[in-house]
Tab-separated table of C-alpha atoms in Angstrom:
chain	number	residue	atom	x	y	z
A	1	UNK	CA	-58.969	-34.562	-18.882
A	2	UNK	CA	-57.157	-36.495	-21.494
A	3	UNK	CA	-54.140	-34.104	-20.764
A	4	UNK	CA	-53.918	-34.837	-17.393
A	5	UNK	CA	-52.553	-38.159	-17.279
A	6	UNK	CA	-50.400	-37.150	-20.401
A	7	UNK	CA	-48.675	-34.753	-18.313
A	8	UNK	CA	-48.038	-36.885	-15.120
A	9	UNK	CA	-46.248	-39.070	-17.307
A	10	UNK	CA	-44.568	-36.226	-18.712
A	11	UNK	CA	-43.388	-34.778	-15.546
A	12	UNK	CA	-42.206	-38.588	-13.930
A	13	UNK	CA	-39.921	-39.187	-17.413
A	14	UNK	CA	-37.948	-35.382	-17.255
A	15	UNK	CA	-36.278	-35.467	-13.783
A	16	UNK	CA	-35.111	-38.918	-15.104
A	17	UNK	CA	-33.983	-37.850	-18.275
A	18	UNK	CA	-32.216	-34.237	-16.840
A	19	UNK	CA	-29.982	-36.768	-14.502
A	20	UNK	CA	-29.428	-38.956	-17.383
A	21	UNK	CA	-28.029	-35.494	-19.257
A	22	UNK	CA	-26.302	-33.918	-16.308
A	23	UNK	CA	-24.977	-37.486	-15.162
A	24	UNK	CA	-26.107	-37.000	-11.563
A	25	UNK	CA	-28.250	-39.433	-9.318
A	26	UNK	CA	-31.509	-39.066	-9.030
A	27	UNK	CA	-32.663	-38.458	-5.576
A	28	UNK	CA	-36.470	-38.440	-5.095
A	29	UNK	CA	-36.913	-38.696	-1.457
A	30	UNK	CA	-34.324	-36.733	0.000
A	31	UNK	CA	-32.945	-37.811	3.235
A	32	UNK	CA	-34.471	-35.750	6.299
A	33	UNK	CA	-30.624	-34.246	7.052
A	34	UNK	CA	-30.117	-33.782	3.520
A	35	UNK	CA	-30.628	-29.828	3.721
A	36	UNK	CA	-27.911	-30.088	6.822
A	37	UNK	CA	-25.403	-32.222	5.223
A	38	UNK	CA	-25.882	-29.764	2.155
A	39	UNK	CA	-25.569	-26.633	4.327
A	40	UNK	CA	-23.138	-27.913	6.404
A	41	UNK	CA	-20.908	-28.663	3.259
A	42	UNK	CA	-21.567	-25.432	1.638
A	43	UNK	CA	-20.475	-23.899	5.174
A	44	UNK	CA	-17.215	-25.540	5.160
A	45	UNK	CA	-16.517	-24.703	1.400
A	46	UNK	CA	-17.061	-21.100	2.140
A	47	UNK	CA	-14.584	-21.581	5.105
A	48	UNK	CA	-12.108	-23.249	3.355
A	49	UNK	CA	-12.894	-20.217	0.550
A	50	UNK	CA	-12.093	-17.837	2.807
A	51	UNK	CA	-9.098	-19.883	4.420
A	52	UNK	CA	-7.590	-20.183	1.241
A	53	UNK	CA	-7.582	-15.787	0.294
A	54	UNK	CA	-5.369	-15.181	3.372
A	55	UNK	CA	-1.652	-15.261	2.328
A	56	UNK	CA	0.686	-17.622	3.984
A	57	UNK	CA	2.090	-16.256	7.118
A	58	UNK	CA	5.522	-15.733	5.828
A	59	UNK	CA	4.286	-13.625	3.079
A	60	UNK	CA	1.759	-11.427	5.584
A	61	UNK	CA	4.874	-11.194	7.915
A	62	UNK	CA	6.870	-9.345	4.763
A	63	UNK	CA	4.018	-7.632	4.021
A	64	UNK	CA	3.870	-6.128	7.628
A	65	UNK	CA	7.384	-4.806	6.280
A	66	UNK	CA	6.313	-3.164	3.363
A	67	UNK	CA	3.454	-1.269	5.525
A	68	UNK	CA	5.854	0.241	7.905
A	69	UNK	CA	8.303	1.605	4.800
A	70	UNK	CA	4.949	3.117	3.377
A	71	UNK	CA	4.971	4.746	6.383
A	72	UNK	CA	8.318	6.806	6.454
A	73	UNK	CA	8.267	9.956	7.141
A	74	UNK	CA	5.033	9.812	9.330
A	75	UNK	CA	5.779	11.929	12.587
A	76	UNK	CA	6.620	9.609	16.102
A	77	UNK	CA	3.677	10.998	18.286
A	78	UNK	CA	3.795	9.160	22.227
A	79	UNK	CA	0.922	6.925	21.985
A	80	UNK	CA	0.151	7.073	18.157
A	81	UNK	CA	-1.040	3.886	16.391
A	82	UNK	CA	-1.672	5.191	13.176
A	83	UNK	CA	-2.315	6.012	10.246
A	84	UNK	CA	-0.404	9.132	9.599
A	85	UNK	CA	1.050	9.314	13.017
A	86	UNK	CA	3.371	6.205	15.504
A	87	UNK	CA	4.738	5.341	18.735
A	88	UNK	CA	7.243	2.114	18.117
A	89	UNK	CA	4.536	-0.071	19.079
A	90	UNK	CA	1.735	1.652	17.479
A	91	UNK	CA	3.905	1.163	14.292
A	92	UNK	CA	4.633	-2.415	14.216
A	93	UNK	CA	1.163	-3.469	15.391
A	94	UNK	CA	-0.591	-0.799	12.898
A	95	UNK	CA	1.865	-2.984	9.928
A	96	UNK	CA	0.992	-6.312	11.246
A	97	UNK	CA	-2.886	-5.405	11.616
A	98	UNK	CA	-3.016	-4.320	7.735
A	99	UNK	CA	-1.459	-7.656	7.226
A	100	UNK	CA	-3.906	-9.564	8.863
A	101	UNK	CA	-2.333	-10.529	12.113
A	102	UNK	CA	-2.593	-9.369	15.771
A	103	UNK	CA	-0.080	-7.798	18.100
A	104	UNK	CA	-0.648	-6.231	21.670
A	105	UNK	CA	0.014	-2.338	22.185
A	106	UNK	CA	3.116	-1.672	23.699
A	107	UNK	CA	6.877	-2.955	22.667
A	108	UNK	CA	7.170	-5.430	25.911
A	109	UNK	CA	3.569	-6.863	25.562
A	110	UNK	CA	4.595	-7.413	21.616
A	111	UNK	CA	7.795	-9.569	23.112
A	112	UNK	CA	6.019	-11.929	25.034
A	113	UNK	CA	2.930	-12.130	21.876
A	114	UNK	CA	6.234	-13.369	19.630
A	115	UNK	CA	8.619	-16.776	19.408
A	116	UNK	CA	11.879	-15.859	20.496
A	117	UNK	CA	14.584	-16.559	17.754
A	118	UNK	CA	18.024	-16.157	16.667
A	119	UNK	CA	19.478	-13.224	15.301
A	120	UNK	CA	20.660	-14.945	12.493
A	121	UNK	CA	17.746	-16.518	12.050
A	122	UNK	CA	15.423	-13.138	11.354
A	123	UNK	CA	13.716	-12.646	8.207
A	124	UNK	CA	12.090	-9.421	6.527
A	125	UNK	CA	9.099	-8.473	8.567
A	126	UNK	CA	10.209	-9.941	11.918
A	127	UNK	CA	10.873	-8.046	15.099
A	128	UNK	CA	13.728	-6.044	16.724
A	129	UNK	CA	13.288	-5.668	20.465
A	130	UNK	CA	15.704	-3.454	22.486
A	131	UNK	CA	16.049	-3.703	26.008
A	132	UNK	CA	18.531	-2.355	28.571
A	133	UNK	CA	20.937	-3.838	30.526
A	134	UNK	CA	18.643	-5.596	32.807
A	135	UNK	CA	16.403	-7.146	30.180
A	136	UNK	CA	13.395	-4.671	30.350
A	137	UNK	CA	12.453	-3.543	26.425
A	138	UNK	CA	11.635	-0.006	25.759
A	139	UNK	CA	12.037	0.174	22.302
A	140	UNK	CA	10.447	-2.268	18.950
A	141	UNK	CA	10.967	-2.068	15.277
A	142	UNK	CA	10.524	-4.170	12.090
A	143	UNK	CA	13.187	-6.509	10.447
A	144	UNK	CA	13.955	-5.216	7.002
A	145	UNK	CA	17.868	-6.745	6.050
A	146	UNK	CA	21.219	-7.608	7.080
A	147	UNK	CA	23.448	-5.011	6.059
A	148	UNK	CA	27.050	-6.074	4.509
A	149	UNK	CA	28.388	-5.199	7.811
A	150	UNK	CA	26.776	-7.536	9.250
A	151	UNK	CA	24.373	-4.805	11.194
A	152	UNK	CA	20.729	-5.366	11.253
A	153	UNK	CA	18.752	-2.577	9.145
A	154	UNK	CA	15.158	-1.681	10.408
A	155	UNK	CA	12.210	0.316	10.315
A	156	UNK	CA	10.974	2.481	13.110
A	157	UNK	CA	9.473	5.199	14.815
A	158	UNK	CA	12.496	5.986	17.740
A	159	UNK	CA	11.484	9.058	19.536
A	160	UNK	CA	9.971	12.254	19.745
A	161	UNK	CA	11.451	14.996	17.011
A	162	UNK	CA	11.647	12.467	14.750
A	163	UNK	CA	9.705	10.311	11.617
A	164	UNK	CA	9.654	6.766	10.737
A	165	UNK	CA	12.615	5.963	9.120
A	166	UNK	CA	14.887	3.114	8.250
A	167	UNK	CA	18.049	2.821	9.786
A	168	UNK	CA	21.049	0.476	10.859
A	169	UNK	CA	20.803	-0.918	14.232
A	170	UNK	CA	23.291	0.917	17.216
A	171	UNK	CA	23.605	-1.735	20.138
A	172	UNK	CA	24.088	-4.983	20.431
A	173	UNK	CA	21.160	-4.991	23.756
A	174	UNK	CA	17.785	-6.252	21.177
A	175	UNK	CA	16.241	-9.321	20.788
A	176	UNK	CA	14.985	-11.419	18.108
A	177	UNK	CA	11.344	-11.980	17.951
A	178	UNK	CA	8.994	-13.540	14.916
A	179	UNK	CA	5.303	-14.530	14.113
A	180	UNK	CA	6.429	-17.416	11.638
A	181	UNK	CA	6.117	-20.973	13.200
């Protein structure tokens, strides 16, 4: 029995002396929403965890890019959205779903889903949007350069017959679309 009262002793001095080592507080009756402050913290540190492993927008945006070159030479097939076969639409939103952002299925759904910019203003990655003369688009591809004649290159898949290539851009009836803020 002598042991007893030896060890309660014991056991009050080492949670004292491991926060006097560790240099935290002691904390002997823990608050009742301690395990919900503590869970809720851990909740938002996983969030912010997560958060923080997604690349910044414009870098997604050129990595939507890179996606559709890896493509060329994949066969345009009406309706395709990937992987080894493309429509237009099934291209870009195939690219910009591998780089972790959403667009809808066809070409004119994709140009209202975007911020309308500037030509000048496009950057790899963004969109092309053709239309005809009345406004209507038909036709989307993906942003790669300006060329030093001042034409727009791009990635795309145009039509049946063909693959996903790169090419310059042939009419001045497209519009400038983006996912970048």
């Amino acid at each position: 029995m002598p042991a007893r009262p030896a060890w309660r002793g014991l056991s009050a001095i080492v949670p004292v002396a491991v926060a006097a080592i560790f240099g935290s507080t002691l904390v002997l009756a823990p608050a009742a929403n301690a395990v919900a402050t503590t869970t809720s913290a851990s909740a938002t540190a996983e969030h912010q965890a997560h958060a923080s492993n997604v690349p910044p927008l414009s870098r997604r945006i050129r990595h939507a890019a890179n996606i559709a070159i890896a493509h060329i030479g994949d066969p345009y097939v009406y309706g395709a959205a990937g992987p080894h076969a493309f429509d237009c639409s099934g291209l870009s939103m195939f690219s910009y779903t591998h780089a972790r952002m959403r667009l809808p299925r066809t070409a004119a759904e994709q140009y209202n889903a975007v911020r309308h910019i500037l030509k000048k203003n496009m950057k790899r990655g963004d969109l092309v949007f053709f239309h005809d003369g009345n406004g209507h688009v038909y036709h989307v591809a993906i942003f790669l350069f300006w060329r030093k004649d001042h034409r727009a290159s791009i990635v795309h898949a145009p039509y049946p017959g063909q693959v996903v290539h790169r090419q310059p851009v042939w009419t001045s009836a497209w519009y400038a679309g983006t996912k970048r803020p």
